[in-house]
The first five atom37 places (N, CA, C, CB, O) and aatype in JSON, in Angstrom:
{
  "aatype": [5, 19, 5, 10, 19, 6, 15, 7, 7, 7, 10, 19, 5, 0, 7, 7, 15, 10, 1, 10, 15, 4, 0, 0, 15, 7, 1, 16, 15, 15, 18, 2, 12, 7, 17, 13, 1, 5, 0, 14, 7, 11, 6, 1, 6, 13, 19, 0, 0, 8, 1, 17, 19, 7, 7, 15, 16, 10, 18, 0, 3, 15, 19, 11, 7, 1, 13, 16, 9, 15, 1, 3, 2, 0, 11, 2, 16, 10, 18, 10, 5, 12, 2, 15, 10, 11, 14, 6, 3, 16, 0, 19, 18, 15, 4, 0, 16, 15, 10, 13, 7, 10, 15, 10, 16, 1, 15, 14, 1, 3, 18, 16, 2, 17, 7, 5, 7, 16, 5, 19, 16, 19, 15, 15],
  "atom_mask": [
    [1, 1, 1, 1, 1],
    [1, 1, 1, 1, 1],
    [1, 1, 1, 1, 1],
    [1, 1, 1, 1, 1],
    [1, 1, 1, 1, 1],
    [1, 1, 1, 1, 1],
    [1, 1, 1, 1, 1],
    [1, 1, 1, 0, 1],
    [1, 1, 1, 0, 1],
    [1, 1, 1, 0, 1],
    [1, 1, 1, 1, 1],
    [1, 1, 1, 1, 1],
    [1, 1, 1, 1, 1],
    [1, 1, 1, 1, 1],
    [1, 1, 1, 0, 1],
    [1, 1, 1, 0, 1],
    [1, 1, 1, 1, 1],
    [1, 1, 1, 1, 1],
    [1, 1, 1, 1, 1],
    [1, 1, 1, 1, 1],
    [1, 1, 1, 1, 1],
    [1, 1, 1, 1, 1],
    [1, 1, 1, 1, 1],
    [1, 1, 1, 1, 1],
    [1, 1, 1, 1, 1],
    [1, 1, 1, 0, 1],
    [1, 1, 1, 1, 1],
    [1, 1, 1, 1, 1],
    [1, 1, 1, 1, 1],
    [1, 1, 1, 1, 1],
    [1, 1, 1, 1, 1],
    [1, 1, 1, 1, 1],
    [1, 1, 1, 1, 1],
    [1, 1, 1, 0, 1],
    [1, 1, 1, 1, 1],
    [1, 1, 1, 1, 1],
    [1, 1, 1, 1, 1],
    [1, 1, 1, 1, 1],
    [1, 1, 1, 1, 1],
    [1, 1, 1, 1, 1],
    [1, 1, 1, 0, 1],
    [1, 1, 1, 1, 1],
    [1, 1, 1, 1, 1],
    [1, 1, 1, 1, 1],
    [1, 1, 1, 1, 1],
    [1, 1, 1, 1, 1],
    [1, 1, 1, 1, 1],
    [1, 1, 1, 1, 1],
    [1, 1, 1, 1, 1],
    [1, 1, 1, 1, 1],
    [1, 1, 1, 1, 1],
    [1, 1, 1, 1, 1],
    [1, 1, 1, 1, 1],
    [1, 1, 1, 0, 1],
    [1, 1, 1, 0, 1],
    [1, 1, 1, 1, 1],
    [1, 1, 1, 1, 1],
    [1, 1, 1, 1, 1],
    [1, 1, 1, 1, 1],
    [1, 1, 1, 1, 1],
    [1, 1, 1, 1, 1],
    [1, 1, 1, 1, 1],
    [1, 1, 1, 1, 1],
    [1, 1, 1, 1, 1],
    [1, 1, 1, 0, 1],
    [1, 1, 1, 1, 1],
    [1, 1, 1, 1, 1],
    [1, 1, 1, 1, 1],
    [1, 1, 1, 1, 1],
    [1, 1, 1, 1, 1],
    [1, 1, 1, 1, 1],
    [1, 1, 1, 1, 1],
    [1, 1, 1, 1, 1],
    [1, 1, 1, 1, 1],
    [1, 1, 1, 1, 1],
    [1, 1, 1, 1, 1],
    [1, 1, 1, 1, 1],
    [1, 1, 1, 1, 1],
    [1, 1, 1, 1, 1],
    [1, 1, 1, 1, 1],
    [1, 1, 1, 1, 1],
    [1, 1, 1, 1, 1],
    [1, 1, 1, 1, 1],
    [1, 1, 1, 1, 1],
    [1, 1, 1, 1, 1],
    [1, 1, 1, 1, 1],
    [1, 1, 1, 1, 1],
    [1, 1, 1, 1, 1],
    [1, 1, 1, 1, 1],
    [1, 1, 1, 1, 1],
    [1, 1, 1, 1, 1],
    [1, 1, 1, 1, 1],
    [1, 1, 1, 1, 1],
    [1, 1, 1, 1, 1],
    [1, 1, 1, 1, 1],
    [1, 1, 1, 1, 1],
    [1, 1, 1, 1, 1],
    [1, 1, 1, 1, 1],
    [1, 1, 1, 1, 1],
    [1, 1, 1, 1, 1],
    [1, 1, 1, 0, 1],
    [1, 1, 1, 1, 1],
    [1, 1, 1, 1, 1],
    [1, 1, 1, 1, 1],
    [1, 1, 1, 1, 1],
    [1, 1, 1, 1, 1],
    [1, 1, 1, 1, 1],
    [1, 1, 1, 1, 1],
    [1, 1, 1, 1, 1],
    [1, 1, 1, 1, 1],
    [1, 1, 1, 1, 1],
    [1, 1, 1, 1, 1],
    [1, 1, 1, 1, 1],
    [1, 1, 1, 1, 1],
    [1, 1, 1, 0, 1],
    [1, 1, 1, 1, 1],
    [1, 1, 1, 0, 1],
    [1, 1, 1, 1, 1],
    [1, 1, 1, 1, 1],
    [1, 1, 1, 1, 1],
    [1, 1, 1, 1, 1],
    [1, 1, 1, 1, 1],
    [1, 1, 1, 1, 1],
    [1, 1, 1, 1, 1]
  ],
  "atom_positions": [
    [[-10.92, 15.54, 7.02], [-9.72, 14.98, 6.8], [-9.11, 14.05, 6.97], [-9.19, 15.36, 7.05], [-8.62, 14.07, 8.1]],
    [[-8.81, 13.0, 6.31], [-8.49, 11.58, 6.57], [-7.28, 11.52, 7.13], [-8.51, 10.73, 5.42], [-6.47, 12.25, 6.55]],
    [[-6.69, 10.74, 8.34], [-5.51, 10.36, 8.68], [-5.3, 8.99, 8.4], [-5.28, 10.66, 9.91], [-6.23, 8.19, 8.4]],
    [[-4.14, 8.66, 8.16], [-3.49, 7.34, 8.08], [-2.39, 7.04, 8.87], [-3.1, 7.09, 6.88], [-1.46, 7.8, 9.13]],
    [[-2.59, 5.55, 9.33], [-1.21, 5.08, 10.08], [-1.33, 4.06, 9.68], [-0.93, 5.09, 11.58], [-2.39, 3.47, 9.47]],
    [[0.35, 3.47, 9.41], [0.45, 2.35, 8.82], [1.03, 1.61, 10.04], [1.24, 2.39, 7.5], [1.46, 2.27, 10.99]],
    [[1.06, -0.13, 10.08], [1.94, -0.5, 10.92], [1.8, -2.13, 10.39], [1.61, -0.04, 12.56], [0.99, -2.58, 9.58]],
    [[2.77, -2.76, 11.05], [3.26, -4.08, 10.77], [4.52, -4.46, 10.19], [0.0, 0.0, 0.0], [4.94, -5.57, 9.88]],
    [[5.05, -3.33, 10.12], [6.31, -3.73, 9.22], [7.58, -4.08, 10.31], [0.0, 0.0, 0.0], [7.26, -3.82, 11.47]],
    [[8.74, -4.55, 10.17], [9.65, -5.17, 10.9], [10.88, -5.73, 9.86], [0.0, 0.0, 0.0], [11.13, -5.43, 8.69]],
    [[11.49, -6.61, 10.73], [12.98, -7.27, 10.34], [12.25, -8.54, 9.62], [14.24, -7.75, 11.9], [11.31, -8.99, 10.27]],
    [[12.49, -9.11, 8.52], [12.34, -10.47, 8.21], [13.15, -11.61, 6.97], [11.03, -10.37, 7.98], [13.3, -11.22, 5.81]],
    [[13.43, -12.47, 7.24], [14.15, -13.11, 6.35], [13.73, -13.42, 5.12], [14.48, -14.03, 6.8], [12.54, -13.62, 4.88]],
    [[14.58, -13.5, 4.31], [14.02, -13.5, 2.82], [12.97, -14.82, 2.71], [15.41, -13.65, 1.6], [13.25, -15.79, 3.41]],
    [[11.9, -14.89, 1.94], [10.77, -16.06, 1.73], [9.66, -15.94, 3.14], [0.0, 0.0, 0.0], [8.77, -16.66, 3.56]],
    [[10.16, -14.84, 3.52], [8.94, -14.73, 5.03], [8.0, -13.91, 4.51], [0.0, 0.0, 0.0], [7.88, -13.58, 3.33]],
    [[7.31, -13.58, 5.47], [5.79, -13.0, 4.91], [5.44, -11.69, 6.22], [4.25, -14.64, 4.93], [5.92, -11.95, 7.33]],
    [[4.9, -10.79, 6.13], [4.81, -9.46, 6.59], [3.39, -9.19, 6.41], [5.73, -8.46, 5.86], [3.2, -9.07, 5.2]],
    [[2.26, -9.04, 7.09], [1.5, -8.03, 6.91], [0.81, -6.81, 7.63], [0.9, -8.52, 6.55], [0.25, -6.8, 8.72]],
    [[1.03, -5.62, 6.61], [1.09, -4.02, 7.03], [-0.67, -4.03, 7.14], [1.97, -2.67, 5.56], [-1.6, -4.74, 6.75]],
    [[-0.55, -3.28, 7.61], [-1.8, -2.34, 8.08], [-1.75, -0.98, 8.11], [-2.17, -2.57, 9.35], [-0.82, -0.34, 8.6]],
    [[-3.06, -0.33, 7.42], [-3.09, 1.33, 7.77], [-4.07, 1.58, 7.65], [-2.42, 2.34, 7.09], [-4.76, 1.54, 6.63]],
    [[-4.48, 2.09, 9.36], [-5.72, 2.44, 9.85], [-6.19, 3.84, 9.43], [-5.7, 2.32, 11.26], [-5.33, 4.7, 9.25]],
    [[-7.54, 4.14, 9.25], [-7.81, 5.22, 8.83], [-8.98, 6.05, 9.88], [-8.2, 4.93, 7.43], [-10.1, 5.71, 10.26]],
    [[-8.3, 7.09, 10.12], [-9.4, 8.48, 11.08], [-10.03, 8.75, 10.34], [-8.93, 9.94, 11.68], [-9.61, 9.61, 9.57]],
    [[-11.25, 8.25, 10.14], [-12.12, 8.75, 8.75], [-12.67, 8.2, 7.83], [0.0, 0.0, 0.0], [-11.99, 7.32, 7.28]],
    [[-13.55, 8.36, 7.48], [-13.97, 7.24, 6.46], [-13.46, 7.2, 4.82], [-15.52, 7.31, 6.42], [-13.6, 8.04, 3.93]],
    [[-12.8, 5.8, 4.83], [-12.38, 5.68, 3.52], [-12.79, 4.97, 2.58], [-11.45, 5.46, 3.49], [-12.16, 4.77, 1.54]],
    [[-14.35, 4.3, 2.98], [-14.77, 3.51, 1.97], [-14.94, 4.1, 0.67], [-15.86, 2.96, 2.32], [-14.8, 3.4, -0.34]],
    [[-15.16, 5.04, 0.61], [-15.58, 5.84, -0.92], [-14.47, 6.36, -1.8], [-16.48, 7.22, -0.68], [-14.54, 7.08, -2.79]],
    [[-12.92, 5.55, -0.9], [-11.8, 6.46, -1.8], [-10.81, 4.98, -1.97], [-10.82, 8.18, -0.74], [-10.7, 4.05, -1.17]],
    [[-10.08, 5.2, -3.5], [-9.54, 4.26, -4.12], [-8.48, 4.49, -2.93], [-9.23, 4.37, -5.77], [-8.46, 5.53, -2.28]],
    [[-7.61, 3.41, -2.71], [-6.25, 3.48, -1.69], [-5.27, 3.04, -2.21], [-6.25, 2.77, -0.45], [-5.52, 2.13, -2.99]],
    [[-3.98, 3.38, -2.08], [-2.79, 2.48, -2.73], [-1.68, 2.45, -1.23], [0.0, 0.0, 0.0], [-1.89, 2.95, -0.13]],
    [[-0.68, 1.8, -1.65], [0.6, 1.43, -0.55], [1.64, 1.52, -2.26], [0.46, -0.76, 0.71], [1.49, 1.05, -3.39]],
    [[2.57, 2.32, -1.61], [3.63, 2.5, -1.86], [5.01, 2.27, -1.13], [3.45, 3.38, -2.1], [4.97, 1.74, -0.02]],
    [[6.33, 2.65, -1.73], [7.52, 1.89, -1.09], [8.63, 2.97, -1.43], [7.85, 0.21, -1.8], [8.47, 3.6, -2.48]],
    [[9.65, 3.23, -0.73], [10.14, 4.49, -0.75], [11.58, 3.71, -0.21], [9.26, 5.79, 0.23], [11.94, 3.79, 0.97]],
    [[12.27, 3.0, -1.16], [14.21, 2.63, -0.62], [15.24, 3.99, -0.32], [15.24, 1.7, -2.25], [15.51, 5.01, -0.95]],
    [[15.55, 3.54, 0.67], [17.16, 4.78, 0.46], [17.53, 5.2, -0.75], [18.69, 4.16, 0.87], [17.76, 4.45, -1.7]],
    [[17.61, 6.59, -0.76], [18.3, 6.79, -2.65], [17.39, 6.82, -3.51], [0.0, 0.0, 0.0], [17.8, 7.51, -4.44]],
    [[16.29, 6.43, -3.73], [15.17, 5.98, -4.62], [13.97, 6.84, -4.33], [14.82, 4.45, -4.42], [13.68, 7.53, -3.35]],
    [[13.16, 6.51, -5.87], [12.01, 7.84, -5.67], [10.96, 6.47, -5.04], [11.26, 9.05, -7.62], [11.05, 5.24, -5.05]],
    [[9.93, 7.51, -4.49], [8.37, 6.17, -3.74], [8.54, 5.78, -4.98], [6.24, 6.69, -3.13], [9.16, 6.38, -5.86]],
    [[7.76, 4.34, -5.08], [7.28, 3.8, -5.83], [6.22, 3.3, -5.49], [7.9, 3.22, -6.25], [5.89, 3.26, -4.31]],
    [[5.06, 2.53, -7.0], [3.75, 2.26, -6.64], [4.33, 0.58, -6.03], [2.43, 2.43, -8.14], [5.37, -0.06, -6.14]],
    [[3.06, 0.36, -5.4], [3.24, -1.33, -4.97], [1.92, -1.81, -5.28], [3.64, -1.73, -3.22], [1.86, -2.87, -5.9]],
    [[0.94, -1.28, -4.99], [-0.71, -2.14, -4.85], [-1.73, -0.7, -5.08], [-1.09, -3.11, -2.75], [-1.27, 0.42, -4.84]],
    [[-2.89, -0.86, -5.49], [-4.03, -0.26, -5.5], [-5.1, -0.84, -5.29], [-4.17, 0.26, -6.37], [-5.21, -1.89, -5.92]],
    [[-6.29, -0.45, -4.4], [-7.51, -1.16, -4.2], [-8.48, -0.05, -4.6], [-7.71, -1.77, -2.68], [-8.24, 1.15, -4.43]],
    [[-9.89, -0.69, -5.28], [-10.83, 0.32, -6.14], [-11.8, -0.06, -4.62], [-11.53, -0.23, -8.23], [-11.64, -0.97, -3.81]],
    [[-12.84, 1.08, -4.66], [-13.69, 1.41, -3.51], [-14.94, 0.3, -3.81], [-14.17, 3.18, -3.48], [-15.52, -0.59, -3.2]],
    [[-14.97, 1.03, -5.33], [-16.16, 0.07, -5.95], [-15.97, -1.09, -6.6], [-16.87, 0.67, -6.85], [-14.95, -1.06, -7.29]],
    [[-16.62, -2.2, -6.66], [-16.49, -3.58, -6.73], [-14.86, -4.2, -6.14], [0.0, 0.0, 0.0], [-14.54, -5.38, -6.07]],
    [[-14.2, -3.25, -5.85], [-13.04, -4.27, -5.08], [-11.7, -4.29, -6.13], [0.0, 0.0, 0.0], [-10.64, -4.58, -5.59]],
    [[-11.67, -4.02, -7.57], [-10.74, -4.18, -8.32], [-9.41, -3.76, -7.63], [-11.06, -3.55, -9.48], [-9.38, -2.7, -6.99]],
    [[-8.11, -4.66, -7.75], [-6.7, -4.51, -7.8], [-5.87, -3.91, -8.83], [-6.27, -5.58, -7.68], [-6.21, -3.87, -10.02]],
    [[-4.68, -3.42, -8.31], [-3.63, -3.46, -9.49], [-2.26, -3.25, -8.62], [-3.89, -2.11, -10.8], [-2.04, -2.5, -7.67]],
    [[-1.45, -4.15, -9.26], [-0.79, -4.72, -8.47], [0.84, -3.83, -9.49], [-1.23, -6.68, -8.35], [0.96, -3.74, -10.72]],
    [[1.6, -3.45, -8.67], [3.4, -3.35, -9.81], [3.72, -4.77, -10.0], [5.21, -2.52, -8.84], [3.37, -5.7, -9.26]],
    [[4.61, -4.86, -11.39], [5.34, -6.13, -11.69], [5.91, -6.86, -10.68], [6.32, -5.93, -12.51], [5.69, -8.07, -10.63]],
    [[6.66, -6.28, -9.79], [7.68, -6.47, -9.42], [7.02, -7.05, -8.2], [8.62, -5.38, -9.45], [7.84, -7.66, -7.5]],
    [[5.59, -7.07, -7.65], [5.27, -7.71, -6.38], [3.82, -8.84, -6.77], [4.89, -6.33, -5.12], [3.25, -9.38, -5.82]],
    [[3.43, -9.04, -7.9], [2.48, -9.53, -8.44], [2.92, -10.98, -8.72], [2.09, -8.74, -9.52], [3.8, -11.48, -9.41]],
    [[1.63, -11.63, -7.64], [1.62, -12.97, -7.19], [2.08, -13.28, -5.79], [0.0, 0.0, 0.0], [1.74, -14.29, -5.17]],
    [[2.93, -12.28, -5.3], [3.25, -12.3, -4.02], [2.46, -11.56, -3.16], [4.42, -11.97, -3.88], [2.12, -11.94, -2.04]],
    [[2.05, -10.09, -3.88], [1.54, -9.31, -2.51], [-0.08, -9.06, -2.82], [2.47, -7.63, -2.24], [-0.52, -8.93, -3.96]],
    [[-0.82, -9.01, -1.72], [-2.19, -9.0, -1.75], [-2.7, -7.9, -1.47], [-2.72, -9.84, -1.04], [-2.83, -8.06, -0.25]],
    [[-3.21, -6.59, -1.73], [-4.3, -5.8, -1.18], [-5.24, -6.26, -0.76], [-4.75, -5.06, -1.83], [-5.44, -7.45, -0.99]],
    [[-6.09, -5.58, -0.05], [-7.4, -5.52, 0.72], [-7.77, -4.57, 1.91], [-7.56, -6.74, 1.21], [-6.99, -3.96, 2.65]],
    [[-9.38, -4.58, 1.95], [-9.56, -3.57, 3.0], [-10.62, -4.13, 3.63], [-9.8, -2.12, 2.58], [-11.27, -4.96, 3.0]],
    [[-11.04, -3.75, 5.14], [-11.86, -4.11, 5.88], [-12.58, -2.86, 5.89], [-11.4, -4.69, 7.04], [-11.9, -2.13, 6.62]],
    [[-13.75, -2.1, 5.41], [-14.62, -0.91, 5.1], [-15.37, -0.77, 6.92], [-15.99, -1.35, 3.5], [-15.83, 0.3, 7.3]],
    [[-15.36, -1.78, 7.66], [-16.28, -1.76, 8.58], [-15.03, -1.4, 9.82], [-17.31, -3.28, 8.65], [-15.41, -0.9, 10.88]],
    [[-13.95, -1.61, 9.66], [-12.57, -1.11, 10.26], [-11.96, -0.06, 9.63], [-11.57, -2.11, 10.29], [-10.89, 0.36, 10.06]],
    [[-12.3, 0.24, 9.0], [-11.35, 1.33, 8.28], [-10.04, 1.15, 7.71], [-11.09, 2.3, 9.11], [-9.22, 2.06, 7.6]],
    [[-9.9, 0.3, 7.46], [-8.52, -0.49, 7.42], [-7.55, -1.11, 6.2], [-8.82, -1.57, 8.11], [-7.5, -2.32, 5.99]],
    [[-7.2, -0.67, 5.85], [-6.08, -1.17, 4.23], [-5.17, -2.14, 4.5], [-4.94, 0.11, 3.54], [-4.35, -1.77, 5.34]],
    [[-5.02, -3.15, 4.14], [-4.01, -3.65, 4.18], [-3.45, -4.4, 2.95], [-4.11, -4.27, 5.15], [-4.05, -4.56, 1.88]],
    [[-1.73, -5.01, 3.38], [-0.85, -5.3, 2.52], [-0.43, -6.86, 3.0], [0.29, -4.15, 2.5], [0.44, -7.14, 3.83]],
    [[-1.09, -7.59, 2.41], [-0.16, -9.04, 2.55], [0.87, -9.11, 1.72], [-0.88, -10.35, 2.24], [0.73, -9.03, 0.5]],
    [[2.56, -9.34, 2.59], [3.41, -9.71, 1.73], [3.77, -10.83, 2.24], [4.39, -8.89, 1.45], [3.87, -11.12, 3.43]],
    [[4.04, -11.82, 0.81], [4.59, -13.48, 1.09], [5.75, -13.67, 0.1], [3.28, -14.83, 0.71], [5.62, -13.12, -0.99]],
    [[6.72, -14.28, 0.31], [7.85, -14.51, -0.32], [8.87, -13.47, -0.56], [7.54, -14.99, -1.37], [9.52, -13.4, -1.6]],
    [[8.97, -12.62, 0.49], [9.33, -11.48, 0.6], [11.13, -11.77, -0.02], [8.95, -10.93, 2.25], [11.8, -12.75, 0.33]],
    [[11.69, -10.55, -1.09], [12.7, -10.68, -1.03], [13.66, -9.08, -1.0], [12.8, -11.63, -2.04], [13.29, -7.95, -1.31]],
    [[14.87, -9.53, -0.55], [15.69, -8.57, 0.16], [15.67, -6.98, -0.53], [17.2, -9.2, 0.18], [16.05, -5.95, 0.02]],
    [[15.05, -7.15, -2.06], [14.65, -5.77, -2.93], [13.39, -5.04, -2.54], [14.41, -6.12, -4.49], [13.24, -3.85, -2.8]],
    [[12.45, -5.8, -1.86], [11.13, -5.45, -1.02], [11.6, -4.82, -0.09], [10.24, -6.53, -0.45], [10.74, -4.11, 0.42]],
    [[13.11, -4.68, 0.64], [13.2, -3.68, 1.64], [13.07, -1.88, 1.04], [14.72, -4.03, 2.37], [13.54, -1.3, 0.07]],
    [[12.14, -1.44, 2.23], [11.73, -0.13, 2.25], [10.58, 0.89, 3.02], [11.53, -0.1, 1.21], [9.63, 0.37, 3.61]],
    [[10.69, 1.86, 3.0], [9.67, 2.12, 4.38], [8.26, 2.51, 3.29], [10.34, 3.84, 5.77], [8.17, 3.34, 2.38]],
    [[7.34, 1.61, 3.77], [5.75, 1.55, 3.45], [4.86, 2.23, 3.39], [5.2, 1.03, 3.97], [4.71, 2.32, 4.61]],
    [[3.63, 3.19, 2.77], [3.04, 4.21, 3.18], [1.96, 3.93, 2.58], [3.58, 5.4, 2.98], [1.94, 3.39, 1.48]],
    [[0.79, 4.3, 3.32], [-0.63, 4.18, 2.28], [-1.04, 5.12, 1.85], [-1.81, 3.71, 2.72], [-0.65, 6.01, 2.62]],
    [[-1.66, 5.59, 1.03], [-2.61, 7.36, 0.59], [-3.79, 6.95, 0.15], [-1.96, 8.53, -0.87], [-3.94, 5.82, -0.31]],
    [[-4.81, 7.88, 0.25], [-5.99, 7.51, -0.65], [-5.92, 8.6, -2.11], [-7.59, 7.76, 0.36], [-5.51, 9.76, -2.16]],
    [[-6.33, 7.97, -2.89], [-6.61, 8.58, -4.43], [-7.29, 9.48, -4.72], [-7.1, 7.87, -5.25], [-8.48, 9.44, -4.39]],
    [[-6.78, 10.53, -5.39], [-7.72, 11.43, -5.92], [-8.76, 11.34, -6.81], [-7.19, 12.15, -6.32], [-9.63, 12.14, -7.16]],
    [[-8.44, 9.93, -7.19], [-9.81, 9.72, -8.01], [-10.41, 9.03, -7.87], [-9.93, 9.57, -9.04], [-9.92, 8.17, -7.13]],
    [[-11.63, 8.77, -8.27], [-13.15, 7.76, -7.89], [-13.16, 6.96, -8.27], [0.0, 0.0, 0.0], [-13.78, 6.02, -7.76]],
    [[-12.23, 6.81, -9.8], [-12.8, 5.5, -10.46], [-11.59, 4.53, -11.01], [-13.83, 5.93, -11.78], [-11.42, 3.32, -10.93]],
    [[-10.79, 5.66, -11.65], [-9.4, 5.1, -12.16], [-8.24, 4.55, -11.05], [-8.71, 6.33, -12.97], [-7.91, 5.4, -10.23]],
    [[-7.71, 3.48, -10.95], [-6.83, 3.15, -10.52], [-5.4, 3.56, -11.39], [-7.18, 1.94, -10.3], [-5.05, 3.25, -12.52]],
    [[-4.88, 4.21, -10.57], [-3.38, 4.89, -11.27], [-2.18, 4.34, -10.13], [-3.41, 7.06, -11.34], [-2.25, 3.95, -8.96]],
    [[-1.09, 4.53, -11.05], [0.32, 4.21, -10.2], [1.08, 5.33, -9.92], [1.32, 3.26, -10.92], [2.19, 5.29, -9.41]],
    [[0.35, 6.6, -10.35], [1.71, 7.48, -10.05], [1.56, 8.22, -8.31], [1.81, 8.98, -11.48], [0.41, 8.26, -7.85]],
    [[2.37, 8.6, -7.69], [2.27, 9.39, -6.3], [1.64, 10.65, -6.42], [3.63, 9.68, -5.66], [1.22, 11.27, -5.44]],
    [[1.55, 11.01, -7.47], [0.99, 12.28, -7.66], [-0.61, 12.58, -7.54], [1.41, 12.63, -8.93], [-1.24, 13.61, -7.33]],
    [[-1.0, 11.15, -7.79], [-2.23, 11.0, -8.18], [-2.91, 10.6, -6.8], [-2.35, 9.99, -9.37], [-4.12, 10.37, -6.86]],
    [[-2.24, 10.49, -5.5], [-2.66, 10.49, -4.15], [-2.62, 11.57, -3.21], [-2.06, 9.65, -3.63], [-2.42, 12.74, -3.55]],
    [[-2.8, 11.25, -2.12], [-2.94, 12.06, -0.74], [-2.99, 11.74, 0.26], [-3.72, 12.64, -0.54], [-2.95, 10.52, 0.36]],
    [[-3.08, 12.39, 1.39], [-3.17, 11.59, 2.79], [-2.26, 10.74, 3.49], [-4.08, 10.8, 2.74], [-2.57, 9.97, 4.4]],
    [[-0.88, 10.96, 2.93], [-0.07, 10.17, 3.13], [0.25, 9.72, 4.48], [0.78, 10.56, 2.58], [0.63, 10.59, 5.26]],
    [[0.18, 8.74, 4.83], [0.56, 8.28, 6.03], [2.4, 8.55, 6.4], [0.0, 0.0, 0.0], [3.24, 9.12, 5.7]],
    [[2.54, 7.95, 7.63], [4.21, 8.33, 8.01], [5.12, 7.27, 7.69], [4.5, 8.62, 9.64], [6.34, 7.37, 7.74]],
    [[4.47, 6.23, 7.37], [5.08, 5.07, 6.77], [5.75, 3.96, 7.72], [0.0, 0.0, 0.0], [6.47, 4.34, 8.64]],
    [[5.52, 2.62, 7.49], [6.22, 1.87, 8.21], [7.52, 0.93, 7.46], [5.19, 1.11, 8.85], [7.43, 0.41, 6.34]],
    [[8.52, 0.87, 8.22], [10.01, 0.21, 7.67], [9.75, -1.26, 7.22], [11.3, 0.15, 8.98], [8.86, -1.85, 7.83]],
    [[10.23, -1.74, 6.48], [10.26, -3.5, 6.22], [11.49, -3.59, 5.84], [9.24, -4.26, 5.02], [12.09, -2.84, 5.07]],
    [[11.93, -4.69, 6.48], [13.32, -5.02, 6.29], [13.68, -6.32, 5.97], [13.99, -4.71, 7.33], [13.56, -7.01, 6.98]],
    [[14.13, -7.05, 4.89], [14.45, -8.07, 4.34], [15.74, -8.6, 4.26], [14.06, -7.97, 3.4], [16.25, -8.48, 3.15]],
    [[16.48, -9.21, 5.18], [17.35, -9.78, 5.33], [17.85, -11.11, 4.19], [17.09, -10.0, 6.55], [17.05, -12.04, 4.12]],
    [[18.91, -11.18, 3.48], [18.92, -12.25, 2.68], [19.83, -13.59, 3.39], [19.5, -11.71, 1.28], [19.94, -14.65, 2.79]]
  ]
}
C-alpha cells in the first residue's frame, strides 16, 4: 500500500512561485502519478500527470507553460514546480497514483492512494 504526503504549500503573492512535494512511503517508480487541486465549492480538477515509462507529461490547459511536474524515483518523490502563480490557482493540491500503467489520464476517478493535500493560497 502506497501512502502519499504532500508538502510545500503556503501563501504567495501573484506572480510568485512554489514547489510542492509528494513523498511516498512505498515504491512508486512503476506508477503514473498526478497532481490535482480543489478550490472551495468546486470539484477536484486535474493539474498535471507524469508517466513512469519515458517520463512524458500531461498538463491542464490552465497551467501549461507555468507548472512543471517531475519526479525523483530515488527519493520516491513527485514534484510540482509552480511559477507565475495567479489568484485562481488557490486550492488544496493533492497527489495520487494512477490506476493505469500506460496512458496518462485527467479524471480523478482514474487515481487512488490520495494524499491529504497541501493548501496553496495566491494573493492578488
